[in-house]
Amino acid sequence: MLSTPEQRKHEYNLHRERVHRAKAIVDHQPPTIHAGNFVRFTKLKEDVDTYFGQYMRNVRLLVSLNGTLRTKGEVDSFRTTQPAIQRDLRAKLRQLNQLELDNLAFGARILCVKGDLDTRRPRQFRQKRKRRLPKFTPPHALLRKYENLKIPDDDSRLRSLFRPKIWFDMEVKGYRPLGVIVIQLYTEAAPQVVLELVRLCIKKDMERLQFVRLFSGLWVDADLTLDSKTLINKNIEYDMRAVDHGIHSGVFHFSVEDGKANRRGIFSFSISFKRLRVLNGRRVGFGHVVRGAKTLNCVQDYSTKNGKPTKEVVIMNCGVIH
C-alpha cells in the first residue's frame, strides 16, 4: 500500500519525537575523585596534632629544667601542687593594734599641746611692708652736665626724670602672647630718644613701633615712626658711657652714624639678646631690660638667616612704671 506524502511527514515527526525522548544506556559522567585519596587530609591532621603535642611536651620539659637550674635541684621541680605558705596573721594583727594605739596616744599629746605664740593677735601677722628703694643719687658727671637746670630734690621725681621705666607687652601676631618686658631707661644716655619712648608709652601709641629685622643670638632691629612733635633730629645728644654693653643683656642701643633713617621720619634702634662688649664705643646704649629676659629670648625663635622674621612680633600694650 502506497503512503501519501502527508502520512510520511507524520511518521517522520513521530520518529523525531521518539529520538528526542530516547535516553542513552552508556554513562558518560566522569568518575568521582576523592581529594582525600591524594592530599591525605586525615593523615595531615594527625601529623599536626602529633607535632603540637610534642611541642607542648618540650615546653613543659624546658620549664621544669629552668626551675631545676634555679633551685639547684634542692626542691621537687615536678610538684604540681603549690606548697602552703605559712602566714603569721596573729603577729600582723598585733602590729596593727599597736600602731592604732600609738596613733591615739600621739593625737592625745597633740591636743594637750599649748603654743607659746598667741595666734589671736593679728598685729603680729601683718604683712611686712615692701622694702623701699634706696635713695637715688645722681652721678656727679650727670649733675655737672646739667648744672644749669633746676634738678628736683624729691627721690621719686629724680627717678622718673633720670631713670624712667617702661614696659612692653609683646605678642606674636595671630599666634600666641610672649609676655611683658620692663626696660630701665637712662636719660643722660640719649635724652631725646628716652623722651620719645616715654611719650609713646604714655599715649599708648604702639603702632608707631615695629620690629623689622631679627638676628638670633645678636639683636632685633626696630623702627620708630616719628610724628610732628618729636624731638629727635639729626643732632641727637648722646653719651656712650651711660650703659655698658658688656654688663647688661637686652640693651637698647642705636648707631649715631646711621642718619638716613631719620630723614624719612623713622628712628631705628636695636635690642640685643646677650652681652655684647664689642659694641662699647660703637653704639649708644640708652636702656636695658630689667625684667622679662626670657620673654625677650623667645623672640629669637622666629628669626631667619637673612633677618626676616618668620612671624610678625608686635607690641599689644605698653606703659610707664611710676
PDB file of C-alpha atoms in Angstrom:
ATOM      1  CA  MET A   1       0.000   0.000   0.000  1.00  0.00           C
ATOM      2  CA  LEU A   2       1.427   3.239  -1.102  1.00  0.00           C
ATOM      3  CA  SER A   3       1.657   6.052   1.502  1.00  0.00           C
ATOM      4  CA  THR A   4       0.832   9.579   0.788  1.00  0.00           C
ATOM      5  CA  PRO A   5       3.202  12.484   1.476  1.00  0.00           C
ATOM      6  CA  GLU A   6       1.114  13.547   4.468  1.00  0.00           C
ATOM      7  CA  GLN A   7       1.485  10.137   6.086  1.00  0.00           C
ATOM      8  CA  ARG A   8       5.245  10.086   5.522  1.00  0.00           C
ATOM      9  CA  LYS A   9       5.569  13.513   7.105  1.00  0.00           C
ATOM     10  CA  HIS A  10       3.519  12.420  10.096  1.00  0.00           C
ATOM     11  CA  GLU A  11       5.656   9.309  10.577  1.00  0.00           C
ATOM     12  CA  TYR A  12       8.808  11.438  10.314  1.00  0.00           C
ATOM     13  CA  ASN A  13       7.620  13.733  13.079  1.00  0.00           C
ATOM     14  CA  LEU A  14       6.776  10.765  15.293  1.00  0.00           C
ATOM     15  CA  HIS A  15      10.263   9.391  14.690  1.00  0.00           C
ATOM     16  CA  ARG A  16      11.794  12.717  15.659  1.00  0.00           C
ATOM     17  CA  GLU A  17       9.883  12.754  18.927  1.00  0.00           C
ATOM     18  CA  ARG A  18      10.965   9.199  19.791  1.00  0.00           C
ATOM     19  CA  VAL A  19      14.602  10.059  19.067  1.00  0.00           C
ATOM     20  CA  HIS A  20      14.315  13.191  21.232  1.00  0.00           C
ATOM     21  CA  ARG A  21      12.905  11.198  24.166  1.00  0.00           C
ATOM     22  CA  ALA A  22      15.488   8.445  23.850  1.00  0.00           C
ATOM     23  CA  LYS A  23      17.977   8.005  26.789  1.00  0.00           C
ATOM     24  CA  ALA A  24      21.493   6.658  26.409  1.00  0.00           C
ATOM     25  CA  ILE A  25      22.354   3.421  28.170  1.00  0.00           C
ATOM     26  CA  VAL A  26      26.096   4.269  28.419  1.00  0.00           C
ATOM     27  CA  ASP A  27      27.171   6.521  31.461  1.00  0.00           C
ATOM     28  CA  HIS A  28      29.146   9.453  30.072  1.00  0.00           C
ATOM     29  CA  GLN A  29      29.726  11.217  33.507  1.00  0.00           C
ATOM     30  CA  PRO A  30      33.383  11.392  34.789  1.00  0.00           C
ATOM     31  CA  PRO A  31      34.181   9.187  37.784  1.00  0.00           C
ATOM     32  CA  THR A  32      34.074  10.797  41.285  1.00  0.00           C
ATOM     33  CA  ILE A  33      37.560  11.558  42.639  1.00  0.00           C
ATOM     34  CA  HIS A  34      38.004  11.919  46.429  1.00  0.00           C
ATOM     35  CA  ALA A  35      40.578  14.621  47.371  1.00  0.00           C
ATOM     36  CA  GLY A  36      41.484  12.701  50.486  1.00  0.00           C
ATOM     37  CA  ASN A  37      42.938   9.944  48.360  1.00  0.00           C
ATOM     38  CA  PHE A  38      45.547  12.360  47.010  1.00  0.00           C
ATOM     39  CA  VAL A  39      46.234  15.026  49.700  1.00  0.00           C
ATOM     40  CA  ARG A  40      45.642  12.764  52.723  1.00  0.00           C
ATOM     41  CA  PHE A  41      43.769  15.280  54.900  1.00  0.00           C
ATOM     42  CA  THR A  42      43.227  12.792  57.672  1.00  0.00           C
ATOM     43  CA  LYS A  43      46.895  11.918  57.834  1.00  0.00           C
ATOM     44  CA  LEU A  44      47.857  15.602  57.720  1.00  0.00           C
ATOM     45  CA  LYS A  45      45.607  16.393  60.709  1.00  0.00           C
ATOM     46  CA  GLU A  46      47.146  13.558  62.662  1.00  0.00           C
ATOM     47  CA  ASP A  47      50.632  14.859  61.864  1.00  0.00           C
ATOM     48  CA  VAL A  48      49.700  18.372  63.064  1.00  0.00           C
ATOM     49  CA  ASP A  49      48.262  17.031  66.318  1.00  0.00           C
ATOM     50  CA  THR A  50      51.392  14.973  66.873  1.00  0.00           C
ATOM     51  CA  TYR A  51      53.630  17.992  66.220  1.00  0.00           C
ATOM     52  CA  PHE A  52      51.800  20.289  68.649  1.00  0.00           C
ATOM     53  CA  GLY A  53      51.684  17.562  71.262  1.00  0.00           C
ATOM     54  CA  GLN A  54      55.440  17.104  71.051  1.00  0.00           C
ATOM     55  CA  TYR A  55      55.919  20.893  71.107  1.00  0.00           C
ATOM     56  CA  MET A  56      53.931  21.292  74.329  1.00  0.00           C
ATOM     57  CA  ARG A  57      55.827  18.426  75.956  1.00  0.00           C
ATOM     58  CA  ASN A  58      59.108  20.132  75.060  1.00  0.00           C
ATOM     59  CA  VAL A  59      57.882  23.413  76.550  1.00  0.00           C
ATOM     60  CA  ARG A  60      56.916  21.737  79.809  1.00  0.00           C
ATOM     61  CA  LEU A  61      60.274  19.991  79.897  1.00  0.00           C
ATOM     62  CA  LEU A  62      62.129  23.301  79.428  1.00  0.00           C
ATOM     63  CA  VAL A  63      60.094  24.922  82.192  1.00  0.00           C
ATOM     64  CA  SER A  64      60.948  22.059  84.520  1.00  0.00           C
ATOM     65  CA  LEU A  65      64.635  22.305  83.624  1.00  0.00           C
ATOM     66  CA  ASN A  66      64.583  26.039  84.267  1.00  0.00           C
ATOM     67  CA  GLY A  67      63.082  25.520  87.702  1.00  0.00           C
ATOM     68  CA  THR A  68      65.613  22.822  88.455  1.00  0.00           C
ATOM     69  CA  LEU A  69      68.534  25.063  87.473  1.00  0.00           C
ATOM     70  CA  ARG A  70      67.280  27.966  89.584  1.00  0.00           C
ATOM     71  CA  THR A  71      66.665  25.838  92.662  1.00  0.00           C
ATOM     72  CA  LYS A  72      69.854  23.775  92.148  1.00  0.00           C
ATOM     73  CA  GLY A  73      67.783  20.611  92.353  1.00  0.00           C
ATOM     74  CA  GLU A  74      67.024  21.111  96.040  1.00  0.00           C
ATOM     75  CA  VAL A  75      63.243  21.010  95.601  1.00  0.00           C
ATOM     76  CA  ASP A  76      60.968  18.812  93.581  1.00  0.00           C
ATOM     77  CA  SER A  77      60.526  20.732  90.334  1.00  0.00           C
ATOM     78  CA  PHE A  78      57.830  18.353  89.144  1.00  0.00           C
ATOM     79  CA  ARG A  79      55.468  19.124  92.008  1.00  0.00           C
ATOM     80  CA  THR A  80      52.060  20.033  90.627  1.00  0.00           C
ATOM     81  CA  THR A  81      50.500  21.434  93.809  1.00  0.00           C
ATOM     82  CA  GLN A  82      51.652  24.683  95.359  1.00  0.00           C
ATOM     83  CA  PRO A  83      53.046  24.360  98.883  1.00  0.00           C
ATOM     84  CA  ALA A  84      51.057  26.002 101.618  1.00  0.00           C
ATOM     85  CA  ILE A  85      52.523  29.330 102.764  1.00  0.00           C
ATOM     86  CA  GLN A  86      52.599  29.902 106.465  1.00  0.00           C
ATOM     87  CA  ARG A  87      51.089  33.304 107.261  1.00  0.00           C
ATOM     88  CA  ASP A  88      51.548  34.797 110.703  1.00  0.00           C
ATOM     89  CA  LEU A  89      48.190  36.533 110.878  1.00  0.00           C
ATOM     90  CA  ARG A  90      48.300  36.871 114.627  1.00  0.00           C
ATOM     91  CA  ALA A  91      51.550  38.827 114.507  1.00  0.00           C
ATOM     92  CA  LYS A  92      50.158  41.137 111.810  1.00  0.00           C
ATOM     93  CA  LEU A  93      47.038  41.805 113.858  1.00  0.00           C
ATOM     94  CA  ARG A  94      49.125  42.591 116.918  1.00  0.00           C
ATOM     95  CA  GLN A  95      51.200  45.090 114.909  1.00  0.00           C
ATOM     96  CA  LEU A  96      48.079  46.812 113.568  1.00  0.00           C
ATOM     97  CA  ASN A  97      46.573  47.095 117.037  1.00  0.00           C
ATOM     98  CA  GLN A  98      49.794  48.531 118.430  1.00  0.00           C
ATOM     99  CA  LEU A  99      50.002  51.055 115.571  1.00  0.00           C
ATOM    100  CA  GLU A 100      46.444  52.199 116.254  1.00  0.00           C
ATOM    101  CA  LEU A 101      47.215  52.653 119.959  1.00  0.00           C
ATOM    102  CA  ASP A 102      50.328  54.669 119.122  1.00  0.00           C
ATOM    103  CA  ASN A 103      48.300  56.934 116.822  1.00  0.00           C
ATOM    104  CA  LEU A 104      45.714  57.534 119.529  1.00  0.00           C
ATOM    105  CA  ALA A 105      48.404  58.407 122.044  1.00  0.00           C
ATOM    106  CA  PHE A 106      50.076  60.780 119.584  1.00  0.00           C
ATOM    107  CA  GLY A 107      46.764  62.520 118.872  1.00  0.00           C
ATOM    108  CA  ALA A 108      46.126  62.931 122.600  1.00  0.00           C
ATOM    109  CA  ARG A 109      49.519  64.584 123.054  1.00  0.00           C
ATOM    110  CA  ILE A 110      48.810  66.986 120.185  1.00  0.00           C
ATOM    111  CA  LEU A 111      45.515  68.026 121.773  1.00  0.00           C
ATOM    112  CA  CYS A 112      47.276  68.783 125.042  1.00  0.00           C
ATOM    113  CA  VAL A 113      49.950  70.979 123.447  1.00  0.00           C
ATOM    114  CA  LYS A 114      49.768  74.706 124.173  1.00  0.00           C
ATOM    115  CA  GLY A 115      51.591  77.020 121.817  1.00  0.00           C
ATOM    116  CA  ASP A 116      53.864  79.771 123.064  1.00  0.00           C
ATOM    117  CA  LEU A 117      52.668  82.062 120.252  1.00  0.00           C
ATOM    118  CA  ASP A 118      49.320  83.762 120.696  1.00  0.00           C
ATOM    119  CA  THR A 119      47.711  83.458 117.280  1.00  0.00           C
ATOM    120  CA  ARG A 120      44.780  85.659 118.297  1.00  0.00           C
ATOM    121  CA  ARG A 121      46.802  88.815 117.937  1.00  0.00           C
ATOM    122  CA  PRO A 122      46.514  89.845 114.285  1.00  0.00           C
ATOM    123  CA  ARG A 123      49.036  92.668 114.670  1.00  0.00           C
ATOM    124  CA  GLN A 124      51.858  90.168 114.797  1.00  0.00           C
ATOM    125  CA  PHE A 125      50.791  88.691 111.464  1.00  0.00           C
ATOM    126  CA  ARG A 126      50.519  91.796 109.384  1.00  0.00           C
ATOM    127  CA  GLN A 127      52.278  91.645 106.069  1.00  0.00           C
ATOM    128  CA  LYS A 128      55.670  93.160 106.053  1.00  0.00           C
ATOM    129  CA  ARG A 129      55.972  96.357 104.190  1.00  0.00           C
ATOM    130  CA  LYS A 130      57.826  96.313 100.951  1.00  0.00           C
ATOM    131  CA  ARG A 131      61.360  97.468 101.109  1.00  0.00           C
ATOM    132  CA  ARG A 132      61.838 100.974  99.973  1.00  0.00           C
ATOM    133  CA  LEU A 133      64.195 101.586  97.143  1.00  0.00           C
ATOM    134  CA  PRO A 134      67.487 103.136  98.149  1.00  0.00           C
ATOM    135  CA  LYS A 135      67.703 106.845  97.658  1.00  0.00           C
ATOM    136  CA  PHE A 136      68.671 107.719  94.132  1.00  0.00           C
ATOM    137  CA  THR A 137      71.794 109.826  93.950  1.00  0.00           C
ATOM    138  CA  PRO A 138      72.524 111.247  90.500  1.00  0.00           C
ATOM    139  CA  PRO A 139      76.095 110.692  89.326  1.00  0.00           C
ATOM    140  CA  HIS A 140      78.453 113.622  89.716  1.00  0.00           C
ATOM    141  CA  ALA A 141      79.061 113.723  85.965  1.00  0.00           C
ATOM    142  CA  LEU A 142      75.306 113.958  85.409  1.00  0.00           C
ATOM    143  CA  LEU A 143      74.931 116.861  87.825  1.00  0.00           C
ATOM    144  CA  ARG A 144      77.830 118.675  86.231  1.00  0.00           C
ATOM    145  CA  LYS A 145      76.346 118.082  82.788  1.00  0.00           C
ATOM    146  CA  TYR A 146      73.003 119.634  83.742  1.00  0.00           C
ATOM    147  CA  GLU A 147      74.216 122.155  86.300  1.00  0.00           C
ATOM    148  CA  ASN A 148      72.277 124.941  84.582  1.00  0.00           C
ATOM    149  CA  LEU A 149      68.974 123.095  85.100  1.00  0.00           C
ATOM    150  CA  LYS A 150      66.932 123.050  88.279  1.00  0.00           C
ATOM    151  CA  ILE A 151      67.075 119.428  89.448  1.00  0.00           C
ATOM    152  CA  PRO A 152      64.309 118.387  91.896  1.00  0.00           C
ATOM    153  CA  ASP A 153      65.211 117.106  95.347  1.00  0.00           C
ATOM    154  CA  ASP A 154      62.393 114.552  95.604  1.00  0.00           C
ATOM    155  CA  ASP A 155      63.676 110.987  95.162  1.00  0.00           C
ATOM    156  CA  SER A 156      60.664 109.767  93.157  1.00  0.00           C
ATOM    157  CA  ARG A 157      60.869 112.733  90.799  1.00  0.00           C
ATOM    158  CA  LEU A 158      64.591 112.183  90.355  1.00  0.00           C
ATOM    159  CA  ARG A 159      63.978 108.552  89.395  1.00  0.00           C
ATOM    160  CA  SER A 160      61.188 109.396  86.974  1.00  0.00           C
ATOM    161  CA  LEU A 161      63.396 112.060  85.407  1.00  0.00           C
ATOM    162  CA  PHE A 162      66.733 110.257  85.093  1.00  0.00           C
ATOM    163  CA  ARG A 163      65.752 106.560  85.408  1.00  0.00           C
ATOM    164  CA  PRO A 164      62.258 106.118  83.925  1.00  0.00           C
ATOM    165  CA  LYS A 165      60.900 102.594  83.489  1.00  0.00           C
ATOM    166  CA  ILE A 166      58.606 101.493  80.690  1.00  0.00           C
ATOM    167  CA  TRP A 167      57.066  98.135  79.812  1.00  0.00           C
ATOM    168  CA  PHE A 168      56.085  96.385  76.588  1.00  0.00           C
ATOM    169  CA  ASP A 169      53.502  93.598  76.293  1.00  0.00           C
ATOM    170  CA  MET A 170      54.814  91.573  73.338  1.00  0.00           C
ATOM    171  CA  GLU A 171      52.909  89.091  71.210  1.00  0.00           C
ATOM    172  CA  VAL A 172      53.360  87.035  68.054  1.00  0.00           C
ATOM    173  CA  LYS A 173      50.547  88.422  65.947  1.00  0.00           C
ATOM    174  CA  GLY A 174      47.763  85.906  65.456  1.00  0.00           C
ATOM    175  CA  TYR A 175      49.768  83.125  67.115  1.00  0.00           C
ATOM    176  CA  ARG A 176      50.485  83.474  70.850  1.00  0.00           C
ATOM    177  CA  PRO A 177      51.406  86.049  73.521  1.00  0.00           C
ATOM    178  CA  LEU A 178      55.043  86.253  74.592  1.00  0.00           C
ATOM    179  CA  GLY A 179      54.928  88.257  77.812  1.00  0.00           C
ATOM    180  CA  VAL A 180      55.942  91.569  79.331  1.00  0.00           C
ATOM    181  CA  ILE A 181      59.393  93.116  79.428  1.00  0.00           C
ATOM    182  CA  VAL A 182      60.378  96.023  81.688  1.00  0.00           C
ATOM    183  CA  ILE A 183      63.007  98.452  80.408  1.00  0.00           C
ATOM    184  CA  GLN A 184      65.166 100.740  82.532  1.00  0.00           C
ATOM    185  CA  LEU A 185      65.989 103.875  80.536  1.00  0.00           C
ATOM    186  CA  TYR A 186      68.929 106.219  81.092  1.00  0.00           C
ATOM    187  CA  THR A 187      68.073 109.824  80.345  1.00  0.00           C
ATOM    188  CA  GLU A 188      71.666 111.060  80.230  1.00  0.00           C
ATOM    189  CA  ALA A 189      72.495 108.497  77.505  1.00  0.00           C
ATOM    190  CA  ALA A 190      70.101 109.984  74.928  1.00  0.00           C
ATOM    191  CA  PRO A 191      67.538 112.429  76.362  1.00  0.00           C
ATOM    192  CA  GLN A 192      65.642 112.896  73.103  1.00  0.00           C
ATOM    193  CA  VAL A 193      65.288 109.155  72.465  1.00  0.00           C
ATOM    194  CA  VAL A 194      64.252 108.392  76.058  1.00  0.00           C
ATOM    195  CA  LEU A 195      61.653 111.159  75.992  1.00  0.00           C
ATOM    196  CA  GLU A 196      60.252 109.833  72.716  1.00  0.00           C
ATOM    197  CA  LEU A 197      59.842 106.303  74.121  1.00  0.00           C
ATOM    198  CA  VAL A 198      58.248 107.592  77.323  1.00  0.00           C
ATOM    199  CA  ARG A 199      55.852 109.730  75.304  1.00  0.00           C
ATOM    200  CA  LEU A 200      54.983 106.708  73.146  1.00  0.00           C
ATOM    201  CA  CYS A 201      54.173 104.614  76.226  1.00  0.00           C
ATOM    202  CA  ILE A 202      52.085 107.347  77.834  1.00  0.00           C
ATOM    203  CA  LYS A 203      49.979 107.809  74.699  1.00  0.00           C
ATOM    204  CA  LYS A 204      49.737 104.021  74.102  1.00  0.00           C
ATOM    205  CA  ASP A 205      50.785 104.626  70.515  1.00  0.00           C
ATOM    206  CA  MET A 206      52.167 101.111  69.909  1.00  0.00           C
ATOM    207  CA  GLU A 207      51.523 101.160  66.157  1.00  0.00           C
ATOM    208  CA  ARG A 208      54.482 103.502  65.643  1.00  0.00           C
ATOM    209  CA  LEU A 209      56.947 100.843  66.849  1.00  0.00           C
ATOM    210  CA  GLN A 210      57.655  97.859  64.587  1.00  0.00           C
ATOM    211  CA  PHE A 211      60.232  95.060  64.634  1.00  0.00           C
ATOM    212  CA  VAL A 212      61.689  94.800  61.145  1.00  0.00           C
ATOM    213  CA  ARG A 213      64.767  92.538  61.352  1.00  0.00           C
ATOM    214  CA  LEU A 214      65.658  89.715  63.693  1.00  0.00           C
ATOM    215  CA  PHE A 215      69.066  88.081  64.100  1.00  0.00           C
ATOM    216  CA  SER A 216      69.194  85.169  66.534  1.00  0.00           C
ATOM    217  CA  GLY A 217      71.977  85.484  69.093  1.00  0.00           C
ATOM    218  CA  LEU A 218      72.605  89.164  68.305  1.00  0.00           C
ATOM    219  CA  TRP A 219      69.721  91.618  68.348  1.00  0.00           C
ATOM    220  CA  VAL A 220      66.371  92.626  66.907  1.00  0.00           C
ATOM    221  CA  ASP A 221      66.039  95.836  64.892  1.00  0.00           C
ATOM    222  CA  ALA A 222      63.062  98.123  65.485  1.00  0.00           C
ATOM    223  CA  ASP A 223      61.769 101.166  63.617  1.00  0.00           C
ATOM    224  CA  LEU A 224      60.055 104.003  65.465  1.00  0.00           C
ATOM    225  CA  THR A 225      57.913 106.233  63.273  1.00  0.00           C
ATOM    226  CA  LEU A 226      58.338 109.869  64.295  1.00  0.00           C
ATOM    227  CA  ASP A 227      55.442 112.293  64.441  1.00  0.00           C
ATOM    228  CA  SER A 228      55.376 116.061  64.110  1.00  0.00           C
ATOM    229  CA  LYS A 229      56.018 116.649  67.840  1.00  0.00           C
ATOM    230  CA  THR A 230      59.171 114.570  68.044  1.00  0.00           C
ATOM    231  CA  LEU A 231      62.408 115.978  69.415  1.00  0.00           C
ATOM    232  CA  ILE A 232      64.619 113.503  67.568  1.00  0.00           C
ATOM    233  CA  ASN A 233      66.518 115.210  64.783  1.00  0.00           C
ATOM    234  CA  LYS A 234      69.878 114.942  63.100  1.00  0.00           C
ATOM    235  CA  ASN A 235      71.681 116.403  66.108  1.00  0.00           C
ATOM    236  CA  ILE A 236      70.952 113.800  68.781  1.00  0.00           C
ATOM    237  CA  GLU A 237      72.544 114.353  72.173  1.00  0.00           C
ATOM    238  CA  TYR A 238      74.113 111.132  73.432  1.00  0.00           C
ATOM    239  CA  ASP A 239      76.612 109.693  75.899  1.00  0.00           C
ATOM    240  CA  MET A 240      78.104 106.259  75.162  1.00  0.00           C
ATOM    241  CA  ARG A 241      79.385 105.827  78.732  1.00  0.00           C
ATOM    242  CA  ALA A 242      75.942 105.595  80.342  1.00  0.00           C
ATOM    243  CA  VAL A 243      75.259 101.904  79.574  1.00  0.00           C
ATOM    244  CA  ASP A 244      77.916  99.187  79.406  1.00  0.00           C
ATOM    245  CA  HIS A 245      77.090  96.566  76.754  1.00  0.00           C
ATOM    246  CA  GLY A 246      79.380  94.053  78.439  1.00  0.00           C
ATOM    247  CA  ILE A 247      77.484  94.102  81.753  1.00  0.00           C
ATOM    248  CA  HIS A 248      73.828  94.127  80.732  1.00  0.00           C
ATOM    249  CA  SER A 249      71.890  91.967  78.297  1.00  0.00           C
ATOM    250  CA  GLY A 250      68.827  93.233  76.476  1.00  0.00           C
ATOM    251  CA  VAL A 251      70.410  96.641  75.871  1.00  0.00           C
ATOM    252  CA  PHE A 252      68.516  99.212  73.782  1.00  0.00           C
ATOM    253  CA  HIS A 253      71.038 100.900  71.504  1.00  0.00           C
ATOM    254  CA  PHE A 254      71.319 102.848  68.266  1.00  0.00           C
ATOM    255  CA  SER A 255      74.035 103.967  65.890  1.00  0.00           C
ATOM    256  CA  VAL A 256      74.894 107.642  65.557  1.00  0.00           C
ATOM    257  CA  GLU A 257      76.319 107.073  62.085  1.00  0.00           C
ATOM    258  CA  ASP A 258      73.010 105.973  60.576  1.00  0.00           C
ATOM    259  CA  GLY A 259      71.286 109.283  59.839  1.00  0.00           C
ATOM    260  CA  LYS A 260      69.443 108.302  56.677  1.00  0.00           C
ATOM    261  CA  ALA A 261      66.519 106.738  58.515  1.00  0.00           C
ATOM    262  CA  ASN A 262      65.849 109.942  60.432  1.00  0.00           C
ATOM    263  CA  ARG A 263      65.365 111.860  57.193  1.00  0.00           C
ATOM    264  CA  ARG A 264      62.472 109.572  56.307  1.00  0.00           C
ATOM    265  CA  GLY A 265      60.803 110.196  59.664  1.00  0.00           C
ATOM    266  CA  ILE A 266      61.908 106.854  61.146  1.00  0.00           C
ATOM    267  CA  PHE A 267      64.272 106.309  64.051  1.00  0.00           C
ATOM    268  CA  SER A 268      65.977 102.900  64.084  1.00  0.00           C
ATOM    269  CA  PHE A 269      67.348 101.194  67.177  1.00  0.00           C
ATOM    270  CA  SER A 270      68.148  97.648  68.271  1.00  0.00           C
ATOM    271  CA  ILE A 271      67.650  95.382  71.291  1.00  0.00           C
ATOM    272  CA  SER A 272      70.492  92.945  71.964  1.00  0.00           C
ATOM    273  CA  PHE A 273      69.798  89.403  73.182  1.00  0.00           C
ATOM    274  CA  LYS A 274      73.064  88.976  75.080  1.00  0.00           C
ATOM    275  CA  ARG A 275      76.030  90.914  76.393  1.00  0.00           C
ATOM    276  CA  LEU A 276      77.996  92.423  73.515  1.00  0.00           C
ATOM    277  CA  ARG A 277      81.078  94.144  74.891  1.00  0.00           C
ATOM    278  CA  VAL A 278      82.249  94.800  71.336  1.00  0.00           C
ATOM    279  CA  LEU A 279      79.517  97.453  70.983  1.00  0.00           C
ATOM    280  CA  ASN A 280      81.052  99.705  73.640  1.00  0.00           C
ATOM    281  CA  GLY A 281      82.159 102.911  71.951  1.00  0.00           C
ATOM    282  CA  ARG A 282      80.370 101.996  68.709  1.00  0.00           C
ATOM    283  CA  ARG A 283      76.675 102.166  69.546  1.00  0.00           C
ATOM    284  CA  VAL A 284      74.825 104.284  72.086  1.00  0.00           C
ATOM    285  CA  GLY A 285      73.043 102.289  74.766  1.00  0.00           C
ATOM    286  CA  PHE A 286      70.149 104.148  76.376  1.00  0.00           C
ATOM    287  CA  GLY A 287      68.445 101.384  78.390  1.00  0.00           C
ATOM    288  CA  HIS A 288      68.315  97.687  79.179  1.00  0.00           C
ATOM    289  CA  VAL A 289      65.760  95.032  80.123  1.00  0.00           C
ATOM    290  CA  VAL A 290      65.462  94.539  83.893  1.00  0.00           C
ATOM    291  CA  ARG A 291      62.547  92.063  83.848  1.00  0.00           C
ATOM    292  CA  GLY A 292      61.345  89.662  81.178  1.00  0.00           C
ATOM    293  CA  ALA A 293      64.655  88.406  79.790  1.00  0.00           C
ATOM    294  CA  LYS A 294      63.056  85.032  78.976  1.00  0.00           C
ATOM    295  CA  THR A 295      60.302  86.802  77.072  1.00  0.00           C
ATOM    296  CA  LEU A 296      62.883  88.680  75.034  1.00  0.00           C
ATOM    297  CA  ASN A 297      64.786  85.464  74.284  1.00  0.00           C
ATOM    298  CA  CYS A 298      61.587  83.853  72.963  1.00  0.00           C
ATOM    299  CA  VAL A 299      61.653  86.366  70.114  1.00  0.00           C
ATOM    300  CA  GLN A 300      64.734  84.589  68.714  1.00  0.00           C
ATOM    301  CA  ASP A 301      62.606  81.552  67.813  1.00  0.00           C
ATOM    302  CA  TYR A 302      61.178  83.461  64.843  1.00  0.00           C
ATOM    303  CA  SER A 303      64.469  84.531  63.250  1.00  0.00           C
ATOM    304  CA  THR A 304      65.958  83.546  59.893  1.00  0.00           C
ATOM    305  CA  LYS A 305      69.400  83.763  58.326  1.00  0.00           C
ATOM    306  CA  ASN A 306      68.532  86.824  56.246  1.00  0.00           C
ATOM    307  CA  GLY A 307      66.950  88.622  59.221  1.00  0.00           C
ATOM    308  CA  LYS A 308      63.337  88.483  58.042  1.00  0.00           C
ATOM    309  CA  PRO A 309      61.113  87.227  60.902  1.00  0.00           C
ATOM    310  CA  THR A 310      59.047  84.124  60.200  1.00  0.00           C
ATOM    311  CA  LYS A 311      56.140  85.654  62.145  1.00  0.00           C
ATOM    312  CA  GLU A 312      55.299  89.246  62.990  1.00  0.00           C
ATOM    313  CA  VAL A 313      56.176  90.240  66.561  1.00  0.00           C
ATOM    314  CA  VAL A 314      54.116  93.201  67.759  1.00  0.00           C
ATOM    315  CA  ILE A 315      53.569  95.205  70.944  1.00  0.00           C
ATOM    316  CA  MET A 316      49.995  94.841  72.159  1.00  0.00           C
ATOM    317  CA  ASN A 317      50.268  97.248  75.081  1.00  0.00           C
ATOM    318  CA  CYS A 318      52.782  99.493  76.794  1.00  0.00           C
ATOM    319  CA  GLY A 319      53.056 101.895  79.683  1.00  0.00           C
ATOM    320  CA  VAL A 320      55.232 103.770  82.158  1.00  0.00           C
ATOM    321  CA  ILE A 321      56.019 102.472  85.656  1.00  0.00           C
ATOM    322  CA  HIS A 322      55.802 105.281  88.188  1.00  0.00           C
TER     323      HIS A 322
END
